[in-house]
PDB file of C-alpha atoms in Angstrom:
ATOM      1  CA  MET A   1      40.045 -75.964  -1.472  1.00 83.00           C
ATOM      2  CA  ASP A   2      40.367 -78.782  -5.198  1.00 85.00           C
ATOM      3  CA  ARG A   3      43.102 -80.743  -3.824  1.00 93.00           C
ATOM      4  CA  LYS A   4      42.325 -84.694  -2.957  1.00 95.00           C
ATOM      5  CA  ASP A   5      44.374 -85.111   0.467  1.00 97.00           C
ATOM      6  CA  LEU A   6      45.802 -81.754   3.211  1.00 98.00           C
ATOM      7  CA  LEU A   7      49.240 -83.317   4.540  1.00 98.00           C
ATOM      8  CA  GLY A   8      50.895 -80.031   4.718  1.00 98.00           C
ATOM      9  CA  ILE A   9      49.968 -76.037   5.754  1.00 98.00           C
ATOM     10  CA  LYS A  10      53.111 -75.682   3.397  1.00 96.00           C
ATOM     11  CA  ASP A  11      51.209 -76.857   0.148  1.00 93.00           C
ATOM     12  CA  LEU A  12      47.895 -74.432   0.910  1.00 97.00           C
ATOM     13  CA  SER A  13      47.396 -71.277  -0.073  1.00 97.00           C
ATOM     14  CA  LYS A  14      46.512 -68.262   2.065  1.00 97.00           C
ATOM     15  CA  GLU A  15      42.786 -68.785   0.084  1.00 97.00           C
ATOM     16  CA  GLU A  16      42.379 -72.269   0.688  1.00 97.00           C
ATOM     17  CA  ILE A  17      43.603 -71.909   4.914  1.00 98.00           C
ATOM     18  CA  LEU A  18      40.785 -68.808   5.150  1.00 98.00           C
ATOM     19  CA  GLU A  19      37.724 -71.348   2.913  1.00 97.00           C
ATOM     20  CA  VAL A  20      38.920 -73.736   6.116  1.00 98.00           C
ATOM     21  CA  LEU A  21      38.176 -70.643   8.557  1.00 98.00           C
ATOM     22  CA  ASP A  22      35.411 -69.732   7.591  1.00 98.00           C
ATOM     23  CA  THR A  23      33.938 -73.492   7.227  1.00 98.00           C
ATOM     24  CA  ALA A  24      34.969 -74.124  11.193  1.00 98.00           C
ATOM     25  CA  LYS A  25      32.627 -71.078  11.452  1.00 98.00           C
ATOM     26  CA  GLU A  26      29.680 -72.860   9.919  1.00 97.00           C
ATOM     27  CA  MET A  27      30.733 -76.547  11.941  1.00 98.00           C
ATOM     28  CA  LYS A  28      31.501 -74.881  15.620  1.00 98.00           C
ATOM     29  CA  LYS A  29      27.255 -73.524  14.687  1.00 97.00           C
ATOM     30  CA  ILE A  30      26.661 -77.183  14.718  1.00 96.00           C
ATOM     31  CA  LEU A  31      29.219 -77.867  17.760  1.00 95.00           C
ATOM     32  CA  ASN A  32      27.451 -75.281  19.464  1.00 95.00           C
ATOM     33  CA  GLY A  33      23.501 -76.169  18.935  1.00 94.00           C
ATOM     34  CA  GLU A  34      22.457 -79.837  18.601  1.00 90.00           C
ATOM     35  CA  LYS A  35      25.967 -81.620  17.715  1.00 92.00           C
ATOM     36  CA  TYR A  36      23.759 -83.672  14.550  1.00 91.00           C
ATOM     37  CA  SER A  37      23.967 -83.454  11.189  1.00 96.00           C
ATOM     38  CA  GLN A  38      23.776 -85.061   7.872  1.00 96.00           C
ATOM     39  CA  ILE A  39      26.461 -83.429   5.937  1.00 96.00           C
ATOM     40  CA  LEU A  40      28.155 -86.980   5.517  1.00 97.00           C
ATOM     41  CA  LYS A  41      25.601 -89.244   5.318  1.00 96.00           C
ATOM     42  CA  GLY A  42      26.931 -91.783   3.516  1.00 96.00           C
ATOM     43  CA  LYS A  43      30.263 -91.892   4.131  1.00 97.00           C
ATOM     44  CA  THR A  44      33.176 -93.061   5.702  1.00 97.00           C
ATOM     45  CA  VAL A  45      36.112 -91.979   7.484  1.00 98.00           C
ATOM     46  CA  VAL A  46      38.689 -94.225   8.954  1.00 97.00           C
ATOM     47  CA  THR A  47      41.581 -93.202  11.406  1.00 96.00           C
ATOM     48  CA  ILE A  48      45.289 -95.236  11.551  1.00 94.00           C
ATOM     49  CA  PHE A  49      47.326 -93.730  14.309  1.00 93.00           C
ATOM     50  CA  PHE A  50      50.722 -95.329  14.534  1.00 89.00           C
ATOM     51  CA  GLU A  51      51.977 -93.095  17.503  1.00 88.00           C
ATOM     52  CA  PRO A  52      49.255 -92.013  20.954  1.00 83.00           C
ATOM     53  CA  SER A  53      47.142 -89.820  20.070  1.00 87.00           C
ATOM     54  CA  THR A  54      44.265 -88.790  22.547  1.00 87.00           C
ATOM     55  CA  ARG A  55      42.124 -85.050  21.572  1.00 90.00           C
ATOM     56  CA  THR A  56      43.562 -85.136  17.913  1.00 95.00           C
ATOM     57  CA  ARG A  57      42.325 -89.004  17.456  1.00 95.00           C
ATOM     58  CA  LEU A  58      39.047 -88.066  19.640  1.00 96.00           C
ATOM     59  CA  SER A  59      38.407 -84.723  18.306  1.00 97.00           C
ATOM     60  CA  PHE A  60      38.492 -86.277  13.799  1.00 98.00           C
ATOM     61  CA  GLU A  61      36.438 -89.280  15.845  1.00 97.00           C
ATOM     62  CA  MET A  62      33.808 -86.560  17.269  1.00 97.00           C
ATOM     63  CA  ALA A  63      34.383 -84.472  14.119  1.00 98.00           C
ATOM     64  CA  ALA A  64      32.809 -87.863  11.712  1.00 98.00           C
ATOM     65  CA  LYS A  65      30.331 -88.603  14.310  1.00 97.00           C
ATOM     66  CA  TYR A  66      28.813 -85.122  15.044  1.00 97.00           C
ATOM     67  CA  LEU A  67      28.146 -85.034  10.602  1.00 98.00           C
ATOM     68  CA  GLY A  68      26.612 -88.088  10.169  1.00 97.00           C
ATOM     69  CA  ALA A  69      29.701 -89.991   9.188  1.00 97.00           C
ATOM     70  CA  HIS A  70      30.296 -94.859   9.247  1.00 97.00           C
ATOM     71  CA  TYR A  71      33.896 -94.096  11.837  1.00 97.00           C
ATOM     72  CA  GLY A  72      36.133 -96.894  12.426  1.00 95.00           C
ATOM     73  CA  ASN A  73      39.800 -96.192  14.182  1.00 93.00           C
ATOM     74  CA  ILE A  74      42.247 -98.934  13.797  1.00 89.00           C
ATOM     75  CA  GLU A  75      44.595-100.813  16.300  1.00 79.00           C
ATOM     76  CA  VAL A  76      48.046-100.093  14.659  1.00 77.00           C
ATOM     77  CA  ALA A  77      49.396-102.850  17.910  1.00 64.00           C
ATOM     78  CA  THR A  78      46.926-104.741  17.511  1.00 54.00           C
ATOM     79  CA  SER A  79      46.817-105.146  12.981  1.00 60.00           C
ATOM     80  CA  SER A  80      48.007-106.803  10.141  1.00 62.00           C
ATOM     81  CA  VAL A  81      50.512-103.859  10.125  1.00 64.00           C
ATOM     82  CA  ALA A  82      52.408-105.771  13.930  1.00 59.00           C
ATOM     83  CA  LYS A  83      52.499-108.812  12.178  1.00 58.00           C
ATOM     84  CA  GLY A  84      54.630-106.838   8.932  1.00 64.00           C
ATOM     85  CA  GLU A  85      52.378-105.590   6.981  1.00 71.00           C
ATOM     86  CA  SER A  86      53.283-103.050   4.932  1.00 86.00           C
ATOM     87  CA  LEU A  87      51.584 -99.670   4.913  1.00 88.00           C
ATOM     88  CA  ILE A  88      51.335 -99.141   1.316  1.00 90.00           C
ATOM     89  CA  ASP A  89      49.265-102.491   1.648  1.00 90.00           C
ATOM     90  CA  THR A  90      47.313-101.067   4.515  1.00 89.00           C
ATOM     91  CA  ILE A  91      45.806 -98.136   2.524  1.00 91.00           C
ATOM     92  CA  ARG A  92      45.063-100.126  -0.147  1.00 92.00           C
ATOM     93  CA  THR A  93      43.257-102.623   2.895  1.00 91.00           C
ATOM     94  CA  VAL A  94      41.890 -99.995   3.958  1.00 92.00           C
ATOM     95  CA  GLU A  95      40.241 -97.999   0.479  1.00 92.00           C
ATOM     96  CA  MET A  96      39.052-101.683  -0.710  1.00 93.00           C
ATOM     97  CA  MET A  97      36.821-101.341   2.629  1.00 93.00           C
ATOM     98  CA  LYS A  98      35.221 -97.878   1.165  1.00 94.00           C
ATOM     99  CA  ALA A  99      37.095 -95.397   2.939  1.00 96.00           C
ATOM    100  CA  ASP A 100      36.330 -91.769   2.188  1.00 96.00           C
ATOM    101  CA  VAL A 101      38.379 -90.430   4.081  1.00 97.00           C
ATOM    102  CA  ILE A 102      41.446 -91.801   6.197  1.00 97.00           C
ATOM    103  CA  ILE A 103      42.948 -89.659   8.439  1.00 97.00           C
ATOM    104  CA  THR A 104      47.091 -90.808   9.507  1.00 96.00           C
ATOM    105  CA  ARG A 105      49.366 -90.079  12.434  1.00 95.00           C
ATOM    106  CA  HIS A 106      52.912 -91.631  12.148  1.00 93.00           C
ATOM    107  CA  ASN A 107      56.474 -90.367  13.517  1.00 90.00           C
ATOM    108  CA  MET A 108      57.878 -90.971  10.379  1.00 93.00           C
ATOM    109  CA  SER A 109      57.444 -87.642   8.030  1.00 94.00           C
ATOM    110  CA  GLY A 110      56.083 -87.443   4.910  1.00 95.00           C
ATOM    111  CA  ALA A 111      54.564 -91.243   5.484  1.00 94.00           C
ATOM    112  CA  PRO A 112      51.300 -89.247   4.788  1.00 96.00           C
ATOM    113  CA  HIS A 113      52.555 -88.153   1.673  1.00 96.00           C
ATOM    114  CA  LEU A 114      53.464 -91.464   0.464  1.00 95.00           C
ATOM    115  CA  MET A 115      50.023 -92.960   1.283  1.00 95.00           C
ATOM    116  CA  ALA A 116      48.418 -90.678  -0.444  1.00 96.00           C
ATOM    117  CA  LYS A 117      50.281 -91.564  -4.092  1.00 96.00           C
ATOM    118  CA  TYR A 118      48.811 -95.291  -3.197  1.00 95.00           C
ATOM    119  CA  THR A 119      45.029 -94.470  -2.625  1.00 95.00           C
ATOM    120  CA  ASN A 120      42.057 -92.582  -4.521  1.00 95.00           C
ATOM    121  CA  ALA A 121      40.607 -91.937   0.036  1.00 96.00           C
ATOM    122  CA  SER A 122      41.478 -88.603   0.961  1.00 97.00           C
ATOM    123  CA  ILE A 123      44.300 -88.576   3.393  1.00 97.00           C
ATOM    124  CA  ILE A 124      44.207 -85.977   6.638  1.00 98.00           C
ATOM    125  CA  ASN A 125      47.777 -85.864   8.154  1.00 98.00           C
ATOM    126  CA  ALA A 126      47.281 -86.058  11.997  1.00 97.00           C
ATOM    127  CA  GLY A 127      51.385 -85.588  12.221  1.00 96.00           C
ATOM    128  CA  ASP A 128      53.795 -86.737  10.119  1.00 96.00           C
ATOM    129  CA  GLY A 129      57.427 -86.982  12.624  1.00 92.00           C
ATOM    130  CA  ILE A 130      58.756 -83.077  13.055  1.00 92.00           C
ATOM    131  CA  ASN A 131      57.676 -82.291   9.629  1.00 95.00           C
ATOM    132  CA  GLU A 132      54.147 -81.030   9.892  1.00 97.00           C
ATOM    133  CA  HIS A 133      50.423 -80.717  11.862  1.00 97.00           C
ATOM    134  CA  PRO A 134      48.307 -78.908   9.479  1.00 98.00           C
ATOM    135  CA  THR A 135      45.172 -79.645  11.373  1.00 98.00           C
ATOM    136  CA  GLN A 136      46.865 -78.313  14.608  1.00 98.00           C
ATOM    137  CA  ALA A 137      48.222 -74.992  12.752  1.00 98.00           C
ATOM    138  CA  LEU A 138      44.729 -74.363  11.416  1.00 98.00           C
ATOM    139  CA  LEU A 139      42.717 -74.761  14.607  1.00 98.00           C
ATOM    140  CA  ASP A 140      45.236 -72.583  16.618  1.00 98.00           C
ATOM    141  CA  MET A 141      44.459 -69.250  13.593  1.00 98.00           C
ATOM    142  CA  MET A 142      40.521 -70.095  13.769  1.00 98.00           C
ATOM    143  CA  THR A 143      41.763 -69.454  17.591  1.00 98.00           C
ATOM    144  CA  ILE A 144      43.393 -66.956  16.783  1.00 98.00           C
ATOM    145  CA  ARG A 145      40.559 -65.257  13.876  1.00 98.00           C
ATOM    146  CA  GLU A 146      38.179 -65.901  16.268  1.00 98.00           C
ATOM    147  CA  LYS A 147      39.835 -63.018  19.031  1.00 98.00           C
ATOM    148  CA  LYS A 148      42.195 -61.457  17.034  1.00 97.00           C
ATOM    149  CA  LYS A 149      39.794 -60.526  13.768  1.00 96.00           C
ATOM    150  CA  SER A 150      42.623 -60.481  11.079  1.00 96.00           C
ATOM    151  CA  PHE A 151      46.020 -61.535  11.098  1.00 98.00           C
ATOM    152  CA  GLU A 152      47.300 -58.843   9.394  1.00 96.00           C
ATOM    153  CA  GLY A 153      50.424 -57.473  10.992  1.00 95.00           C
ATOM    154  CA  LEU A 154      50.425 -59.934  14.760  1.00 98.00           C
ATOM    155  CA  LYS A 155      53.418 -60.373  16.038  1.00 98.00           C
ATOM    156  CA  VAL A 156      53.146 -64.017  17.202  1.00 98.00           C
ATOM    157  CA  ALA A 157      55.433 -66.183  19.865  1.00 98.00           C
ATOM    158  CA  ILE A 158      56.024 -69.730  19.660  1.00 98.00           C
ATOM    159  CA  ILE A 159      58.191 -70.641  22.575  1.00 97.00           C
ATOM    160  CA  GLY A 160      59.460 -74.194  22.897  1.00 94.00           C
ATOM    161  CA  ASP A 161      60.636 -77.010  21.517  1.00 92.00           C
ATOM    162  CA  ILE A 162      60.830 -75.893  18.031  1.00 94.00           C
ATOM    163  CA  MET A 163      63.034 -77.541  16.878  1.00 92.00           C
ATOM    164  CA  HIS A 164      61.414 -81.105  17.068  1.00 91.00           C
ATOM    165  CA  SER A 165      57.799 -79.120  16.857  1.00 94.00           C
ATOM    166  CA  ARG A 166      56.004 -80.277  13.678  1.00 95.00           C
ATOM    167  CA  VAL A 167      53.285 -78.072  15.517  1.00 97.00           C
ATOM    168  CA  ALA A 168      55.613 -74.812  14.935  1.00 97.00           C
ATOM    169  CA  ARG A 169      56.888 -76.120  11.878  1.00 97.00           C
ATOM    170  CA  SER A 170      53.046 -75.811  10.907  1.00 98.00           C
ATOM    171  CA  ASN A 171      51.980 -72.453  12.433  1.00 98.00           C
ATOM    172  CA  ILE A 172      55.082 -71.153  11.308  1.00 98.00           C
ATOM    173  CA  TRP A 173      53.653 -70.970   7.401  1.00 98.00           C
ATOM    174  CA  GLY A 174      49.973 -70.561   8.039  1.00 98.00           C
ATOM    175  CA  LEU A 175      51.133 -67.222  10.299  1.00 98.00           C
ATOM    176  CA  LYS A 176      53.687 -65.959   7.516  1.00 98.00           C
ATOM    177  CA  LYS A 177      50.977 -66.306   5.398  1.00 97.00           C
ATOM    178  CA  MET A 178      48.292 -65.135   6.808  1.00 98.00           C
ATOM    179  CA  GLY A 179      49.893 -61.950   7.869  1.00 97.00           C
ATOM    180  CA  ALA A 180      51.825 -62.333  10.923  1.00 98.00           C
ATOM    181  CA  GLU A 181      55.332 -61.966  12.515  1.00 98.00           C
ATOM    182  CA  VAL A 182      55.907 -64.724  13.743  1.00 98.00           C
ATOM    183  CA  ARG A 183      59.181 -64.820  16.173  1.00 98.00           C
ATOM    184  CA  VAL A 184      60.647 -68.250  17.900  1.00 98.00           C
ATOM    185  CA  ALA A 185      62.156 -68.950  21.305  1.00 97.00           C
ATOM    186  CA  GLY A 186      63.638 -71.816  22.742  1.00 93.00           C
ATOM    187  CA  PRO A 187      67.540 -73.028  24.538  1.00 91.00           C
ATOM    188  CA  SER A 188      69.670 -73.030  21.357  1.00 90.00           C
ATOM    189  CA  THR A 189      70.216 -77.091  21.638  1.00 89.00           C
ATOM    190  CA  LEU A 190      66.650 -77.066  20.836  1.00 90.00           C
ATOM    191  CA  MET A 191      66.297 -74.058  17.562  1.00 92.00           C
ATOM    192  CA  PRO A 192      66.793 -75.928  14.288  1.00 91.00           C
ATOM    193  CA  PRO A 193      69.726 -74.522  12.789  1.00 89.00           C
ATOM    194  CA  GLN A 194      68.973 -71.561   9.876  1.00 89.00           C
ATOM    195  CA  ILE A 195      65.232 -71.147  11.651  1.00 94.00           C
ATOM    196  CA  GLU A 196      65.354 -68.029  10.451  1.00 94.00           C
ATOM    197  CA  LYS A 197      65.391 -69.040   6.236  1.00 94.00           C
ATOM    198  CA  MET A 198      62.132 -69.766   7.148  1.00 95.00           C
ATOM    199  CA  GLY A 199      60.741 -65.999   7.749  1.00 95.00           C
ATOM    200  CA  VAL A 200      61.184 -65.604  11.242  1.00 97.00           C
ATOM    201  CA  LYS A 201      62.965 -64.278  14.006  1.00 95.00           C
ATOM    202  CA  ALA A 202      64.695 -66.473  15.952  1.00 96.00           C
ATOM    203  CA  ASN A 203      65.552 -65.818  19.923  1.00 93.00           C
ATOM    204  CA  TYR A 204      67.260 -67.086  22.613  1.00 92.00           C
ATOM    205  CA  ASN A 205      65.792 -64.979  25.597  1.00 94.00           C
ATOM    206  CA  VAL A 206      62.384 -65.672  26.147  1.00 96.00           C
ATOM    207  CA  GLU A 207      61.013 -61.942  27.565  1.00 97.00           C
ATOM    208  CA  GLU A 208      62.544 -60.903  23.628  1.00 97.00           C
ATOM    209  CA  ALA A 209      60.775 -63.040  22.320  1.00 97.00           C
ATOM    210  CA  ILE A 210      57.516 -62.139  24.301  1.00 98.00           C
ATOM    211  CA  LYS A 211      57.851 -58.408  24.211  1.00 98.00           C
ATOM    212  CA  ASP A 212      54.765 -56.581  22.687  1.00 98.00           C
ATOM    213  CA  VAL A 213      53.812 -60.169  21.194  1.00 98.00           C
ATOM    214  CA  ASP A 214      49.825 -60.472  20.789  1.00 98.00           C
ATOM    215  CA  VAL A 215      50.037 -64.448  21.039  1.00 98.00           C
ATOM    216  CA  VAL A 216      52.345 -66.345  23.176  1.00 98.00           C
ATOM    217  CA  MET A 217      52.351 -70.070  22.391  1.00 98.00           C
ATOM    218  CA  GLY A 218      54.021 -73.230  23.794  1.00 98.00           C
ATOM    219  CA  LEU A 219      55.044 -76.593  22.885  1.00 96.00           C
ATOM    220  CA  ARG A 220      55.347 -78.669  25.084  1.00 91.00           C
ATOM    221  CA  ILE A 221      58.429 -80.197  25.933  1.00 86.00           C
ATOM    222  CA  GLN A 222      58.440 -83.725  25.548  1.00 75.00           C
ATOM    223  CA  LEU A 223      60.410 -84.813  27.699  1.00 68.00           C
ATOM    224  CA  GLU A 224      61.747 -88.374  26.534  1.00 62.00           C
ATOM    225  CA  ARG A 225      64.625 -85.308  24.679  1.00 55.00           C
ATOM    226  CA  GLN A 226      65.778 -83.799  27.912  1.00 57.00           C
ATOM    227  CA  LYS A 227      67.002 -87.818  28.746  1.00 62.00           C
ATOM    228  CA  SER A 228      69.311 -87.695  25.470  1.00 69.00           C
ATOM    229  CA  GLY A 229      71.223 -84.153  26.501  1.00 69.00           C
ATOM    230  CA  LEU A 230      69.550 -81.468  25.287  1.00 77.00           C
ATOM    231  CA  PHE A 231      68.972 -79.604  27.938  1.00 75.00           C
ATOM    232  CA  PRO A 232      70.549 -79.583  31.341  1.00 73.00           C
ATOM    233  CA  SER A 233      67.626 -80.025  33.254  1.00 83.00           C
ATOM    234  CA  ILE A 234      63.647 -79.757  33.766  1.00 86.00           C
ATOM    235  CA  ASP A 235      64.558 -76.689  36.696  1.00 90.00           C
ATOM    236  CA  GLU A 236      66.769 -75.562  34.647  1.00 89.00           C
ATOM    237  CA  TYR A 237      64.470 -74.944  31.486  1.00 89.00           C
ATOM    238  CA  ARG A 238      61.365 -73.864  33.537  1.00 93.00           C
ATOM    239  CA  GLU A 239      64.281 -70.192  34.867  1.00 94.00           C
ATOM    240  CA  TYR A 240      64.551 -70.059  32.119  1.00 93.00           C
ATOM    241  CA  PHE A 241      61.972 -70.044  29.126  1.00 94.00           C
ATOM    242  CA  GLY A 242      58.708 -71.456  30.682  1.00 96.00           C
ATOM    243  CA  ILE A 243      55.808 -69.005  30.119  1.00 98.00           C
ATOM    244  CA  ASN A 244      54.386 -67.787  33.488  1.00 98.00           C
ATOM    245  CA  LYS A 245      52.360 -64.440  34.319  1.00 97.00           C
ATOM    246  CA  GLU A 246      55.455 -61.906  34.806  1.00 98.00           C
ATOM    247  CA  ARG A 247      56.683 -62.726  31.624  1.00 98.00           C
ATOM    248  CA  MET A 248      53.118 -62.880  30.013  1.00 98.00           C
ATOM    249  CA  LYS A 249      53.257 -58.708  31.163  1.00 98.00           C
ATOM    250  CA  LEU A 250      55.986 -58.008  29.018  1.00 98.00           C
ATOM    251  CA  ALA A 251      52.948 -58.623  26.017  1.00 98.00           C
ATOM    252  CA  LYS A 252      50.567 -56.351  24.807  1.00 98.00           C
ATOM    253  CA  PRO A 253      48.053 -56.158  27.579  1.00 98.00           C
ATOM    254  CA  ASP A 254      45.594 -58.131  25.360  1.00 98.00           C
ATOM    255  CA  VAL A 255      47.405 -60.521  24.576  1.00 98.00           C
ATOM    256  CA  ILE A 256      45.852 -64.414  24.542  1.00 98.00           C
ATOM    257  CA  LEU A 257      48.219 -67.782  25.585  1.00 98.00           C
ATOM    258  CA  MET A 258      48.203 -70.880  23.569  1.00 98.00           C
ATOM    259  CA  HIS A 259      48.837 -74.654  23.645  1.00 98.00           C
ATOM    260  CA  PRO A 260      48.608 -77.287  21.692  1.00 96.00           C
ATOM    261  CA  GLY A 261      48.573 -79.369  24.588  1.00 91.00           C
ATOM    262  CA  PRO A 262      49.062 -82.025  26.074  1.00 91.00           C
ATOM    263  CA  ILE A 263      51.122 -79.338  28.830  1.00 92.00           C
ATOM    264  CA  ASN A 264      53.761 -80.634  30.672  1.00 91.00           C
ATOM    265  CA  ARG A 265      52.228 -78.097  34.077  1.00 92.00           C
ATOM    266  CA  ASN A 266      54.592 -75.854  35.446  1.00 93.00           C
ATOM    267  CA  VAL A 267      57.412 -77.746  32.854  1.00 92.00           C
ATOM    268  CA  GLU A 268      56.082 -75.264  29.639  1.00 93.00           C
ATOM    269  CA  VAL A 269      53.507 -72.763  31.454  1.00 97.00           C
ATOM    270  CA  THR A 270      52.821 -72.428  34.445  1.00 97.00           C
ATOM    271  CA  SER A 271      49.600 -73.759  35.958  1.00 97.00           C
ATOM    272  CA  GLU A 272      49.106 -69.726  37.535  1.00 97.00           C
ATOM    273  CA  ALA A 273      49.200 -68.484  33.681  1.00 98.00           C
ATOM    274  CA  ALA A 274      47.588 -71.691  32.225  1.00 97.00           C
ATOM    275  CA  ASN A 275      44.314 -70.193  33.683  1.00 97.00           C
ATOM    276  CA  ALA A 276      44.474 -67.038  33.757  1.00 98.00           C
ATOM    277  CA  GLU A 277      41.956 -64.907  32.049  1.00 98.00           C
ATOM    278  CA  TYR A 278      44.188 -64.582  28.750  1.00 98.00           C
ATOM    279  CA  SER A 279      44.505 -68.571  28.827  1.00 98.00           C
ATOM    280  CA  VAL A 280      42.720 -69.806  25.772  1.00 98.00           C
ATOM    281  CA  ILE A 281      43.808 -73.123  25.855  1.00 97.00           C
ATOM    282  CA  GLU A 282      40.098 -74.889  26.194  1.00 96.00           C
ATOM    283  CA  GLU A 283      38.932 -72.976  23.284  1.00 97.00           C
ATOM    284  CA  GLN A 284      41.562 -74.805  21.214  1.00 98.00           C
ATOM    285  CA  VAL A 285      40.623 -77.523  22.594  1.00 97.00           C
ATOM    286  CA  THR A 286      36.835 -76.787  21.169  1.00 97.00           C
ATOM    287  CA  ASN A 287      38.118 -74.808  17.542  1.00 98.00           C
ATOM    288  CA  GLY A 288      40.202 -78.243  16.720  1.00 98.00           C
ATOM    289  CA  VAL A 289      36.727 -80.145  16.993  1.00 98.00           C
ATOM    290  CA  ALA A 290      35.141 -77.363  14.279  1.00 98.00           C
ATOM    291  CA  VAL A 291      37.704 -77.376  12.124  1.00 98.00           C
ATOM    292  CA  ARG A 292      38.164 -81.171  11.573  1.00 98.00           C
ATOM    293  CA  MET A 293      34.773 -81.147  10.965  1.00 98.00           C
ATOM    294  CA  ALA A 294      35.112 -78.298   7.908  1.00 98.00           C
ATOM    295  CA  LEU A 295      37.844 -80.618   6.616  1.00 98.00           C
ATOM    296  CA  LEU A 296      35.885 -83.883   6.145  1.00 98.00           C
ATOM    297  CA  LYS A 297      32.965 -81.715   4.660  1.00 97.00           C
ATOM    298  CA  ILE A 298      35.488 -79.710   2.415  1.00 97.00           C
ATOM    299  CA  LEU A 299      37.088 -82.994   1.134  1.00 97.00           C
ATOM    300  CA  CYS A 300      34.237 -85.106   1.000  1.00 95.00           C
ATOM    301  CA  GLU A 301      32.020 -82.530  -0.949  1.00 92.00           C
ATOM    302  CA  ARG A 302      35.408 -82.297  -3.610  1.00 82.00           C
ATOM    303  CA  ARG A 303      35.069 -87.090  -3.794  1.00 67.00           C
ATOM    304  CA  ASN A 304      31.325 -85.928  -4.776  1.00 65.00           C
TER     305      ASN A 304
END
């Protein structure tokens, strides 16, 4: 992967995705072993999150430390950003402190792309608006590859708020490139217009979407959207689109259940389904660290 930044899955080739997944497999050996390496000795990694995050920010911090890098985090609420400093000035300042990799999450789509233009440091997009969340898609693909060995011909159903989900968009781009068939399902008010132009099959019936698939991926229902009247009630969403053990029986016998977290239990996924033997939700969390270790290694080696 001969690029300075990781800004989105849409930009990556199949070969670049495979390089990340192969490297993540090696990184997982470190993660499952001594959890310590000198691969990034002398490198500096900084996170700047303009939106709340637990899993993503912490997994990047742990990934950097497991590989021996220096790590810093900017708390936006107490930083110069809160005093009115521009995004570009913030990035330039961090670069002048000799950061090699800057990981950012922003509520505006395209913000990481703008940042990348004004710094020589590598930018990793940890989620931008409703555009993309590339590292989540990569860890999802790593998990699917571990369980299914190959992507070619797999049927994947993504269920939930497709409209506002950067996770869904990144997974659609990635899984389609790897040869999988992708279906999406959710309330019509949470489905983007012309979504099928992305090469997916749109369903408004969750049973139809799940029937005979290899992978079911639930999405977090952003409860703040409910206040906007985009769906009538939590109870109605659960009844018509919630993933439960009965609906999972419609999928293939060896189906796996995924979710990017955090889960609104008994809303988008029942606790019974989330805790079932086919659930790989906890494994996704571990693979998230391995994938982020891989990306830090690849980008820092490029800088060398």
